[in-house]
Short mmCIF file of C-alpha atoms and ligand atoms in Angstrom, two decimals:
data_model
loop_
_atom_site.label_atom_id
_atom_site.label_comp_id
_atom_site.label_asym_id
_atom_site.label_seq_id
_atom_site.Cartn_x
_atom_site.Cartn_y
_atom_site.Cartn_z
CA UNK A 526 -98.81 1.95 46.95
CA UNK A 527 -95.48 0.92 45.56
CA UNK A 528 -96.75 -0.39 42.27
CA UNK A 529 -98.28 3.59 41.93
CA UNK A 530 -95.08 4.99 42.62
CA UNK A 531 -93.72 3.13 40.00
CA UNK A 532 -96.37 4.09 37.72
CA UNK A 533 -95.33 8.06 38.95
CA UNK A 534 -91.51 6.97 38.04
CA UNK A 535 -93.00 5.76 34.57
CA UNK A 536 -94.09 9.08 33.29
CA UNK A 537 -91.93 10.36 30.86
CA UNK A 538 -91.29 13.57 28.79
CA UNK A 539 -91.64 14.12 24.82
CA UNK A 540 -89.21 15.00 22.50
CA UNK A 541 -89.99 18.90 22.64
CA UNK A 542 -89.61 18.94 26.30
CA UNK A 543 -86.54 17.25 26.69
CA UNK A 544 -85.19 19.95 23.96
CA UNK A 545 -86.57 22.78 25.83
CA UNK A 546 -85.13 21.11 29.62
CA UNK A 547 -81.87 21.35 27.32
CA UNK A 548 -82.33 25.13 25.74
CA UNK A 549 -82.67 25.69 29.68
CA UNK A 550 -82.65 30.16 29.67
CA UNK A 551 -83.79 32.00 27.41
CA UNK A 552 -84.68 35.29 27.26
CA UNK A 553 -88.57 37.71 27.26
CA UNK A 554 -88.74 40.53 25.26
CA UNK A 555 -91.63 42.41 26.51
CA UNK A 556 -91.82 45.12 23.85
CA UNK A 557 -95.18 47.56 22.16
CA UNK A 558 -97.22 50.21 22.63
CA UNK A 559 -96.90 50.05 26.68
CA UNK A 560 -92.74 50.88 25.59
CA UNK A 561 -93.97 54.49 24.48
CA UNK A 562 -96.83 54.88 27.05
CA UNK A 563 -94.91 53.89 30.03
CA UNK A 564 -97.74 51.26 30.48
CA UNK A 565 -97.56 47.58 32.13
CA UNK A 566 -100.64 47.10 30.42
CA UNK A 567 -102.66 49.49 27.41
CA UNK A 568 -105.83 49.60 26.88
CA UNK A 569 -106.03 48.84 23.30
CA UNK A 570 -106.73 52.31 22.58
CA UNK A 571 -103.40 53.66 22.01
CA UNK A 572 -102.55 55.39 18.28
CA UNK A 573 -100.45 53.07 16.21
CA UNK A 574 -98.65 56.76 16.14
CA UNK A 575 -96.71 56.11 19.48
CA UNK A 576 -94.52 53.09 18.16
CA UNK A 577 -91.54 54.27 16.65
CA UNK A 578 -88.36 52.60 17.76
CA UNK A 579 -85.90 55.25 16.03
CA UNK A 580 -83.03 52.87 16.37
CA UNK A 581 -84.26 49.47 16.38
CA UNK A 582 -81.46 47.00 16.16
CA UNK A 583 -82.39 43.06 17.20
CA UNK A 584 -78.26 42.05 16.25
CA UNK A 585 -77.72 44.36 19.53
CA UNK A 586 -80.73 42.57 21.82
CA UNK A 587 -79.31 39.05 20.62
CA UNK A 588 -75.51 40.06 21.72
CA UNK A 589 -76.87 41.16 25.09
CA UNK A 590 -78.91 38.10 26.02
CA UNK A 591 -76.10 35.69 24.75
CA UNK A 592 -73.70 37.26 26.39
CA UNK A 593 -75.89 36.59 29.29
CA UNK A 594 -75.87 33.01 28.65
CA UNK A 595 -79.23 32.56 27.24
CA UNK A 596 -79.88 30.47 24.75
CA UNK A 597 -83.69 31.92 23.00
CA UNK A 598 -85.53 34.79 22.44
CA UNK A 599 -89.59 35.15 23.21
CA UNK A 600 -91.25 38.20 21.57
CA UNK A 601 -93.98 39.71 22.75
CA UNK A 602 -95.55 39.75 19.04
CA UNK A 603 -98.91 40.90 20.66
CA UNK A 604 -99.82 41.97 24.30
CA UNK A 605 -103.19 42.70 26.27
CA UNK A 606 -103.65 45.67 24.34
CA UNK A 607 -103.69 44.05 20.55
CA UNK A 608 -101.24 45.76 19.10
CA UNK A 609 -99.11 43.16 16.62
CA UNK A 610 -95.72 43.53 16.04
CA UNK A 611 -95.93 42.11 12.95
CA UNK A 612 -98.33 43.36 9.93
CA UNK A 613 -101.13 40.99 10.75
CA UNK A 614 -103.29 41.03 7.49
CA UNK A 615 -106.25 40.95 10.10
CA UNK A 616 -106.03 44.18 11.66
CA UNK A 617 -105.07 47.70 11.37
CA UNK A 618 -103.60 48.19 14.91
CA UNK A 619 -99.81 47.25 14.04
CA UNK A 620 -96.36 47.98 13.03
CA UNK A 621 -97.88 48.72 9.51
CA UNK A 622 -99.41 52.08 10.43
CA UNK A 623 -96.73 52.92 12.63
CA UNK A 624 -94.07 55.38 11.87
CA UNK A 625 -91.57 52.65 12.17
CA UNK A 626 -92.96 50.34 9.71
CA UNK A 627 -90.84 47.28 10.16
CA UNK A 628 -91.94 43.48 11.44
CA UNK A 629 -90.32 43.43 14.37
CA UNK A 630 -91.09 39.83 14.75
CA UNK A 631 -89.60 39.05 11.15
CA UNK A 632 -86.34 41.55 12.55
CA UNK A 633 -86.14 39.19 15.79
CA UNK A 634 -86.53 36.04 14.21
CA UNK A 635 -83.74 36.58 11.76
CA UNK A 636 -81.28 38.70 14.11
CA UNK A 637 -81.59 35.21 16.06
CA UNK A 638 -80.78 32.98 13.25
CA UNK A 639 -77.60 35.12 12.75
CA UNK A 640 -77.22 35.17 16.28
CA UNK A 641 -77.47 31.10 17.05
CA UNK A 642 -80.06 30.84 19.34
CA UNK A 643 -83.69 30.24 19.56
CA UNK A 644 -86.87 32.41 18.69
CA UNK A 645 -90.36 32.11 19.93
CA UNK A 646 -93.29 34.16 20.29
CA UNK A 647 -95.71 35.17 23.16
CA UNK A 648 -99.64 35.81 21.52
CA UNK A 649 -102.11 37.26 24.72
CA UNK A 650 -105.00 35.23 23.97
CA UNK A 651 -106.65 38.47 25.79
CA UNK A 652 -106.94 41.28 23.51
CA UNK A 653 -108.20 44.84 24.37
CA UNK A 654 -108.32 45.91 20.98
CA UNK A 655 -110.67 43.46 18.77
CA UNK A 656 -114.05 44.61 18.17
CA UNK A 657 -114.48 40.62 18.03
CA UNK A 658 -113.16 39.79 21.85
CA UNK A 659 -115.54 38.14 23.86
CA UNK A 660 -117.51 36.61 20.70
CA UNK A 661 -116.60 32.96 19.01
CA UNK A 662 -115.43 34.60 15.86
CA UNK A 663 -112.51 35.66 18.11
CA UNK A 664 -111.13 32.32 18.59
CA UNK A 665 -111.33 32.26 14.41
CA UNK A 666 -109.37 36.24 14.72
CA UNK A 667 -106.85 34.69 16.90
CA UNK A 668 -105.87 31.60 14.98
CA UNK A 669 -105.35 33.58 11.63
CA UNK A 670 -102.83 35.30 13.61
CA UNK A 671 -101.55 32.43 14.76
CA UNK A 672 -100.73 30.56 11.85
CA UNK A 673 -99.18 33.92 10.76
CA UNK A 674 -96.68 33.31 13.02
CA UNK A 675 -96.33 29.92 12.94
CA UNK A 676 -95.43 29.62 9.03
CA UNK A 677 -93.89 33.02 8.40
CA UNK A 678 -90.46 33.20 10.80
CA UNK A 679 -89.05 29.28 10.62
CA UNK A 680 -88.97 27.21 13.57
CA UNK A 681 -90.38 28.34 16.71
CA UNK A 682 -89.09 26.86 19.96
CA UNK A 683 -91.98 28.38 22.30
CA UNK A 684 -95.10 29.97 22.04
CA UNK A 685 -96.17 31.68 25.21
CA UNK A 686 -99.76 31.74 26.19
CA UNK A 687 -100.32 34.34 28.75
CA UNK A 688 -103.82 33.46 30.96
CA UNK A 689 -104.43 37.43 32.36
CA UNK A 690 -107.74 38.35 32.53
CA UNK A 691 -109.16 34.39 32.14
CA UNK A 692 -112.28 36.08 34.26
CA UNK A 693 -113.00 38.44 31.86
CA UNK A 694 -113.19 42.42 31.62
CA UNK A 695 -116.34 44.69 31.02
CA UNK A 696 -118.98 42.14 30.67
CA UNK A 697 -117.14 40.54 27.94
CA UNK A 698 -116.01 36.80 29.09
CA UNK A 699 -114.16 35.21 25.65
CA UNK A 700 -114.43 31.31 25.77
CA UNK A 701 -110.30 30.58 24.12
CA UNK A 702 -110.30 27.66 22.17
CA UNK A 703 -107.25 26.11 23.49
CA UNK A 704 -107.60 22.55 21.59
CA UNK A 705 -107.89 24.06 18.50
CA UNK A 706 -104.58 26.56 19.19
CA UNK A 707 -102.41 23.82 20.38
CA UNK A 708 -103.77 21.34 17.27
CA UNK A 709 -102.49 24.05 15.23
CA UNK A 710 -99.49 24.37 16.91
CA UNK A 711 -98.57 20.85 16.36
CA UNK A 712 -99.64 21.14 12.78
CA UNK A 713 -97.28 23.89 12.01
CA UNK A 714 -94.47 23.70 14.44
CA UNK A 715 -94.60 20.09 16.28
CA UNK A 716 -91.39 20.98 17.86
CA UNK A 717 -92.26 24.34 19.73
CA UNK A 718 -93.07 23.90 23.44
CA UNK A 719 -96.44 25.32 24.78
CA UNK A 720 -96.41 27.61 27.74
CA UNK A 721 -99.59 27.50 29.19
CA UNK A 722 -101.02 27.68 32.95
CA UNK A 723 -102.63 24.10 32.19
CA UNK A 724 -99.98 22.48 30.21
CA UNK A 725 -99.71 21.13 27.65
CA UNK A 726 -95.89 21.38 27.63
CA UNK A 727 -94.84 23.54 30.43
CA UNK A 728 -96.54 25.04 33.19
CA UNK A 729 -96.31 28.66 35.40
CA UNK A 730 -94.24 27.70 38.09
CA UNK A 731 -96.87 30.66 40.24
CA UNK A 732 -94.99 33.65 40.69
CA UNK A 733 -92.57 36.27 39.27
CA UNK A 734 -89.71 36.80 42.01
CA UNK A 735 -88.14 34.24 40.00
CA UNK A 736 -88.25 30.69 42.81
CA UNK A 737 -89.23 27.40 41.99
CA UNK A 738 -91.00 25.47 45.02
CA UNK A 739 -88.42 23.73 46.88
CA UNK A 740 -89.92 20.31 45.41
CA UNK A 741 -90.94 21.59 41.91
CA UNK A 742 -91.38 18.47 40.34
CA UNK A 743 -92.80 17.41 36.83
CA UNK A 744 -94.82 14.63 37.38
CA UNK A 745 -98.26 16.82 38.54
CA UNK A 746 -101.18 15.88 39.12
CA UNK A 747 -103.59 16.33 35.82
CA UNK A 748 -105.95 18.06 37.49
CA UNK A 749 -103.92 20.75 37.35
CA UNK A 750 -102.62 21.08 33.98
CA UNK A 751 -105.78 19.87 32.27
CA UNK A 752 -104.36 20.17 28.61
CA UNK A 753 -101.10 17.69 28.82
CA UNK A 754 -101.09 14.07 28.30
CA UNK A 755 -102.30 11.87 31.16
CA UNK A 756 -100.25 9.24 31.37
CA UNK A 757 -101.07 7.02 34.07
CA UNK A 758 -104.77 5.69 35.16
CA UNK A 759 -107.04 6.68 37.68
CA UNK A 760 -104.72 6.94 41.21
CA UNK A 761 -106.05 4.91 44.21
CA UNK A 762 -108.48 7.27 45.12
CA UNK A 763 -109.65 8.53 41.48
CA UNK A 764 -112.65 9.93 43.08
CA UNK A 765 -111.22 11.70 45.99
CA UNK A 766 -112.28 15.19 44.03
CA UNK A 767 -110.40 18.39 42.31
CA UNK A 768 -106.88 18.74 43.95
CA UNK A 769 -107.00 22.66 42.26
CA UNK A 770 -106.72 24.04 45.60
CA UNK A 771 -103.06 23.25 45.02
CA UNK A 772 -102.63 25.52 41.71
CA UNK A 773 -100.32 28.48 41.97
CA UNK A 774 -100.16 28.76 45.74
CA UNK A 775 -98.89 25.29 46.96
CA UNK A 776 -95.62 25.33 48.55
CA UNK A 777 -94.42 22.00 46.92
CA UNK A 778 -96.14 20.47 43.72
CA UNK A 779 -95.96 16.61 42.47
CA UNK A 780 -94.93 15.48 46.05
CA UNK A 781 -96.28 11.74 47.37
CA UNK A 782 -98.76 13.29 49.34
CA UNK A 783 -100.71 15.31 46.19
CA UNK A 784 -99.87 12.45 43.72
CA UNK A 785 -101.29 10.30 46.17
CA UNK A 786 -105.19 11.58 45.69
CA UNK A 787 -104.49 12.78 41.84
CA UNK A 788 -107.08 11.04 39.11
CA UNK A 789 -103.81 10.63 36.66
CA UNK A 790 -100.50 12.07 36.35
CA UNK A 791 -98.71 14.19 33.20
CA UNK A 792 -95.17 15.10 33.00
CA UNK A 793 -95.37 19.12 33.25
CA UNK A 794 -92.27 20.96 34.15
CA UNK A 795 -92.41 24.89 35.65
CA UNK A 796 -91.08 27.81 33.65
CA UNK A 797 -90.14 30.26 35.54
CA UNK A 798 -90.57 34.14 34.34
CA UNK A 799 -89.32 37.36 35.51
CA UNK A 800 -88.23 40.55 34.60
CA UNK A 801 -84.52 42.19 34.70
CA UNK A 802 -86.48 45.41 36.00
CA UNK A 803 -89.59 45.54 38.33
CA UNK A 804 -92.25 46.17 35.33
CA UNK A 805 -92.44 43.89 32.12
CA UNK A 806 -92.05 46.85 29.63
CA UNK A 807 -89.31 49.37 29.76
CA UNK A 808 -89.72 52.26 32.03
CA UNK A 809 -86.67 54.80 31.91
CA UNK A 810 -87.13 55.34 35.80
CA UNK A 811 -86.78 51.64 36.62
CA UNK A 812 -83.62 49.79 37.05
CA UNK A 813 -82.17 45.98 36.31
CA UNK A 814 -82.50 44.04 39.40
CA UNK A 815 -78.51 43.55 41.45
CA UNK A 816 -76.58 41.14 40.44
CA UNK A 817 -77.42 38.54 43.07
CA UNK A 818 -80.65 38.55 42.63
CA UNK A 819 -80.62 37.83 39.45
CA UNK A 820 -78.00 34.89 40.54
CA UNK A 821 -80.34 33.66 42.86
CA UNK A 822 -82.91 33.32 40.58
CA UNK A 823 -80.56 31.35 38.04
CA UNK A 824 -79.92 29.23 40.92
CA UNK A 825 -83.45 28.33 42.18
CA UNK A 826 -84.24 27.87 38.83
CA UNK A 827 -82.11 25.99 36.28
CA UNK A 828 -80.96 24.72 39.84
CA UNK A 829 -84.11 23.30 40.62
CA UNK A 830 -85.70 21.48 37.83
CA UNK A 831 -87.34 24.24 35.68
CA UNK A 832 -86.42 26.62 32.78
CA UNK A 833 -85.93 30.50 33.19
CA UNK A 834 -87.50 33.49 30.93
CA UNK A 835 -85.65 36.13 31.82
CA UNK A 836 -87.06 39.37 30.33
CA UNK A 837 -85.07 42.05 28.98
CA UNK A 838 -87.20 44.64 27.41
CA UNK A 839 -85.97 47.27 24.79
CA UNK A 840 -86.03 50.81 25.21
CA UNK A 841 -87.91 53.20 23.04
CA UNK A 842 -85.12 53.58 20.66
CA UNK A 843 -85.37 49.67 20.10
CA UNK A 844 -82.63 48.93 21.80
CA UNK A 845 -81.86 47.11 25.24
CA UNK A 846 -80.70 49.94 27.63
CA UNK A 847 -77.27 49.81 28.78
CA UNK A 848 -77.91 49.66 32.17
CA UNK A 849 -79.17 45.91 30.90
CA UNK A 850 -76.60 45.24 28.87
CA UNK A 851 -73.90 45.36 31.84
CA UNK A 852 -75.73 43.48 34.26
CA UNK A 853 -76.52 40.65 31.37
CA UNK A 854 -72.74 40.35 31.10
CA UNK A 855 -72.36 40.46 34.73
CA UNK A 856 -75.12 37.20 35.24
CA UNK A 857 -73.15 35.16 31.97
CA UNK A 858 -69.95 35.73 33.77
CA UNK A 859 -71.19 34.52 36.55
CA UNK A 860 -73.16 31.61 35.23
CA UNK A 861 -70.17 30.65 33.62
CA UNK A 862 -67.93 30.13 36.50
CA UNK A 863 -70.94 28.31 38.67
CA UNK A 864 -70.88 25.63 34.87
CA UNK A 865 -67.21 25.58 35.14
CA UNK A 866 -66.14 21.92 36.23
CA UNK A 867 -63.48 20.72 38.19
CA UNK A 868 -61.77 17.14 37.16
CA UNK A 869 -62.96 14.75 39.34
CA UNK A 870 -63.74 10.31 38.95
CA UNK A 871 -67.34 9.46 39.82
CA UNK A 872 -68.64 5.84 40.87
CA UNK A 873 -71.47 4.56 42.44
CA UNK A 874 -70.43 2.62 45.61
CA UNK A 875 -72.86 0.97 47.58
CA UNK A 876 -76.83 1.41 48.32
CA UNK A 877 -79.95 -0.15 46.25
CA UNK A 878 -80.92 0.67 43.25
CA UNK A 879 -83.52 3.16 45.31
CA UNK A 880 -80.95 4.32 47.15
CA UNK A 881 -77.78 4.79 45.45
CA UNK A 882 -74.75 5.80 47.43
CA UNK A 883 -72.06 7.60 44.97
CA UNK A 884 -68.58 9.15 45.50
CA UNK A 885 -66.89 11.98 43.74
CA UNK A 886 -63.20 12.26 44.15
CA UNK A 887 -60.57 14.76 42.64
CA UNK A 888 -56.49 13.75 42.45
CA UNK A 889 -55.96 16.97 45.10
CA UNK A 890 -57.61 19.36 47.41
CA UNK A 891 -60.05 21.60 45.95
CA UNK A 892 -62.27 24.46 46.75
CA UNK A 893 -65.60 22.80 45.53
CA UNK A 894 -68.14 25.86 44.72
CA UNK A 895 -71.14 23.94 43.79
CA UNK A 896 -72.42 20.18 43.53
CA UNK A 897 -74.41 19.93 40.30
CA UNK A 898 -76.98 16.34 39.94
CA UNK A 899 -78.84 15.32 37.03
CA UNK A 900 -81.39 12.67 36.46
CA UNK A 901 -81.74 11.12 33.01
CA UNK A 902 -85.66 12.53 32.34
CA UNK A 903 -86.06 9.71 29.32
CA UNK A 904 -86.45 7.20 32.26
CA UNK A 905 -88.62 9.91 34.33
CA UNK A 906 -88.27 11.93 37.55
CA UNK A 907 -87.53 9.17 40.38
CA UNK A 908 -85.56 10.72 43.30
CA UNK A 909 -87.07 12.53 46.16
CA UNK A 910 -84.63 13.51 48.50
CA UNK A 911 -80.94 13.38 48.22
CA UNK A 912 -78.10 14.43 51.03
CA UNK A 913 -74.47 15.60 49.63
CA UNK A 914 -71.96 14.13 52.19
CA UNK A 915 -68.60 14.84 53.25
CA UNK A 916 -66.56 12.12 54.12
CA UNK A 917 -65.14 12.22 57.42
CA UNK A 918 -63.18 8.98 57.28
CA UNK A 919 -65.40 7.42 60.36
CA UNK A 920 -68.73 5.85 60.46
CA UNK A 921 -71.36 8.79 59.77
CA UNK A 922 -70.06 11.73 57.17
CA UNK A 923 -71.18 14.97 57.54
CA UNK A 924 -74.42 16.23 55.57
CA UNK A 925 -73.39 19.29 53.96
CA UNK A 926 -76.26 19.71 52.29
CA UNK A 927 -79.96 18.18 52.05
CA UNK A 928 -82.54 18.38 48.54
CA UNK A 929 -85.54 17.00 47.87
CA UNK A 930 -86.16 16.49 44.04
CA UNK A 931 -83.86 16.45 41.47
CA UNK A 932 -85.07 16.40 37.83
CA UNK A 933 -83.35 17.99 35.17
CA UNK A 934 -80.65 19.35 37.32
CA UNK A 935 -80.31 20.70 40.72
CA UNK A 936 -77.48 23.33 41.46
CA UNK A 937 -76.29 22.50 45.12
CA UNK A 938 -73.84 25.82 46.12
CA UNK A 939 -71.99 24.35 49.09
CA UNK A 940 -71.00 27.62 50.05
CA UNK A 941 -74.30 29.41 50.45
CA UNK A 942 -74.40 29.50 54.34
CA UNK A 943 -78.10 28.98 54.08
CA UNK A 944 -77.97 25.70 52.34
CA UNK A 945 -76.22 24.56 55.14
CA UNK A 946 -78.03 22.75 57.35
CA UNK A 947 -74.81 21.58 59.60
CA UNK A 948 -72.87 24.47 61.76
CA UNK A 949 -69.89 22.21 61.92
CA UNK A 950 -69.60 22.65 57.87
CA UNK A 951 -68.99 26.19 58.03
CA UNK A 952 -65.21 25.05 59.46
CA UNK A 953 -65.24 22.15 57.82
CA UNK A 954 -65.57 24.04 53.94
CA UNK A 955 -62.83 26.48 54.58
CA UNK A 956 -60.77 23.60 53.90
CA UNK A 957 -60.22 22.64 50.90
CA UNK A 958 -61.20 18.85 50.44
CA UNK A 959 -60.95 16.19 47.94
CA UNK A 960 -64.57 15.02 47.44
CA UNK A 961 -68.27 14.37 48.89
CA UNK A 962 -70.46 11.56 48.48
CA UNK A 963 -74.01 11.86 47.03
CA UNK A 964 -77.01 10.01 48.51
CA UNK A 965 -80.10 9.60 47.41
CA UNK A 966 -81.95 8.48 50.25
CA UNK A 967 -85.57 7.76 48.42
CA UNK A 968 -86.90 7.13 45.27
CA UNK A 969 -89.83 6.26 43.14
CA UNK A 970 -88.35 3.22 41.50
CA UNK A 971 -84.54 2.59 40.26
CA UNK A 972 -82.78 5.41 39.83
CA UNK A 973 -80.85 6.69 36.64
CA UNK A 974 -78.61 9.79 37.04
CA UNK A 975 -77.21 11.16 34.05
CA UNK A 976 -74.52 13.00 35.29
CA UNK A 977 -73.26 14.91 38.79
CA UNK A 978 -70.30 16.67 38.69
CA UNK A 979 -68.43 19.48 40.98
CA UNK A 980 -67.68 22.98 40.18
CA UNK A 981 -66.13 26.09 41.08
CA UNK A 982 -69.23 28.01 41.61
CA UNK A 983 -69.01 31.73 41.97
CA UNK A 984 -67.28 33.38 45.20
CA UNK A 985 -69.25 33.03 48.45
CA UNK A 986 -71.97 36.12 47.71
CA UNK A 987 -75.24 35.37 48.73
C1 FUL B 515 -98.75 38.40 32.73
C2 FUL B 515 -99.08 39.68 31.94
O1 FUL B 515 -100.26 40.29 32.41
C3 FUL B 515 -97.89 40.59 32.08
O2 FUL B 515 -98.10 41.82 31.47
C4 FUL B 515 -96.68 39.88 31.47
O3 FUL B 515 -96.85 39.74 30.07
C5 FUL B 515 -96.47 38.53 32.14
C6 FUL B 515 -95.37 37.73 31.52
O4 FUL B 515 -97.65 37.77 32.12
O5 FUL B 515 -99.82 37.55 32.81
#
């Protein structure tokens, strides 16, 4: 038992997803025919006609999402319905017999170039609009495509694979060749993460209200992301059967318990997507989501061990509607203050090296907002539960607050009332006080933090 937790500490992330854990938001852009149609998804149908984005300006979508603190751009250069945003030499149904003429994609990549952050695309492996769909010559339709993305914008961070409609539609079932799209990927772009339900990079973290699990781990089980790396051997009970009943709906994913019964494990972090506004694509009667929910989401997101892809979707002008554009702001400014650290000394002083006792002390009193942990990934995800103490000068502190993974980095707002699990801390943080101690109470194997640190957090608003 111990030596296979110990093999679960051992798995470890590549290059590409230690880069993306580091590129940590980025922004969707959900944008096409559905934009003009006031569609979530077309039909493949629609007249290349409709797509004429008068005032198309990507300089004006990059200021909005960086002023929102996000740090890449994913393009929806095709959706469900087939349309490309980008004159595909493959098909007709495109920018090039719209009205508006432009590649949007080449327009997005370079407006984020200027802009300093990231670009990557989304390509629906489901298409609507290809005669070929549900035939193999599709898979050969789909990676001309592909490498038309992948060698014509520079370097691609991300390409999103979107699984709807994996059962099939009207009798026509399409078999995707996977292998062959991610060998290509790795051909052309060997940096660019993979978003795909089954790995190989990063996974669906299951829904789109924007929460990871409350242990959202990274070491999974492989039976559920089928396409990543294994990277241990059979676990004790190789043959105890598919553990898919897990996927999607689970409440926690890569605890002991589901580990426990796995056939091998990968290292497969959870992306988390969701949209600024209820639908994906624009819709002028819909509105961005408040502030604090989008502040929540930050939180149980890039607070709890996975990436976010928040989409912001332009308007039919081309543009990202205003509306968006203040609340973006808004969620940076916030952001901001929650990264904003106060001067303390950390030292580790006491516990084993599976349970590590550390203290964080400031030179005065201070209002601490948030506690922020983060595990150093290159020596994989060890800790699975941690406690953030107050000292009270006596024997026991005070628990102000109790986690269960960490990963990447877990955002620990001591003034949400709801994180705290202790009545006598409501009292106890209107003081102002002049450190807590962090435990971590159990672990795979030794543990290796690579930083905690205290900040000011926003004001007390959830
Ligand atoms: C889903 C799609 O069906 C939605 O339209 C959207 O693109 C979302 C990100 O993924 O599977």
């Amino acid at each position: 038992m111990l030596n296979f937790l110990k093999e679960a500490a051992a798995v470890v992330p590549s290059e590409r997803q230690l880069n993306w854990f580091e590129t940590e938001r980025y922004a969707f852009v959900h944008f096409g025919v559905n934009t003009y149609t006031d569609r979530e998804w077309g039909d493949g149908t629609e007249s290349e006609e409709i797509f004429n984005p008068e005032k198309l300006d990507c300089d004006q979508w990059v200021e909005a999402i960086k002023s929102a603190g996000l740090r890449g751009l994913i393009l929806t250069a095709k959706h469900h319905d087939g349309f490309c945003l980008w004159p595909s030499k493959y098909t007709e149904h495109s920018v090039k017999n719209s009205p508006c003429k432009k590649d949007v994609v080449k327009e997005a990549a370079e407006a984020c170039r200027r802009g300093g952050i990231k670009f990557g695309f989304y390509l629906s492996p489901w298409d609507r609009n290809s005669k070929l769909y549900g035939t193999p010559e599709y898979n050969d339709y789909f990676c001309a495509q592909l490498e038309e993305l992948l060698t014509g914008y520079g370097d691609i961070f991300c390409v999103w694979f979107d699984n709807a409609c994996g059962e099939g539609e009207n009798g026509k079932k399409q078999v995707y060749d996977f292998p062959r799209y991610i060998e290509m990927i790795r051909k052309y772009q060997p940096g660019a993460v993979i978003f795909n339900d089954y790995g190989p990079d990063t996974r669906w973290c299951g829904n789109e209200a924007g929460v990871a699990r409350h242990a959202e781990w990274s070491v999974v089980p492989s039976e559920l992301c089928h396409y990543s790396e294994v990277q241990t051997g059979p676990g004790p009970l190789a043959d105890a059967g598919s553990l898919e009943y897990m996927y999607n709906s689970n409440k926690e994913i890569g605890t002991m318990p589901q580990i426990l019964y796995t056939k091998g494990l990968t290292f497969t972090p959870a992306e988390i997507d969701m949209s600024i506004r209820p639908g994906w694509f624009w819709h002028e009667n819909e509105d961005p989501h408040s502030l604090e929910r989008l502040y929540k989401t930050y939180l149980r997101s890039c607070g709890a061990n996975t990436c976010l892809n928040l989409n912001v979707p332009p308007n039919r002008d081309g543009l990202i509607d205003e509306r968006d554009v203040k609340r973006l702001k808004e969620f940076g400014d916030m952001i901001e203050k929650t990264e904003r650290r106060i001067p303390c000394t950390l030292e580790r002083i006491g516990g084993t090296d599976t349970q590590p006792m550390y203290e964080l002390k400031c030179s005065e009193p201070v209002k601490i907002g948030a506690v922020i942990l983060e595990e150093d990934l290159t020596k994989g995800q060890r800790v699975e539960s941690f406690r953030i103490l107050l000292p009270s000068g006596g024997r026991i502190d005070y628990a102000l607050y109790e986690g269960t993974c960490i990963g990447n980095k877990q955002i620990c707002p001591l003034e949400d009332p709801f994180s705290i699990q202790n009545p006598l801390t409501d009292w106890l943080m209107d003081e102002k006080i002049t450190g807590v101690r962090v435990q971590i109470t159990a672990a795979r194997d030794t543990v290796f933090m690579k930083d905690i640190y205290i900040t000011e957090g926003p004001e007390c608003m959830l």
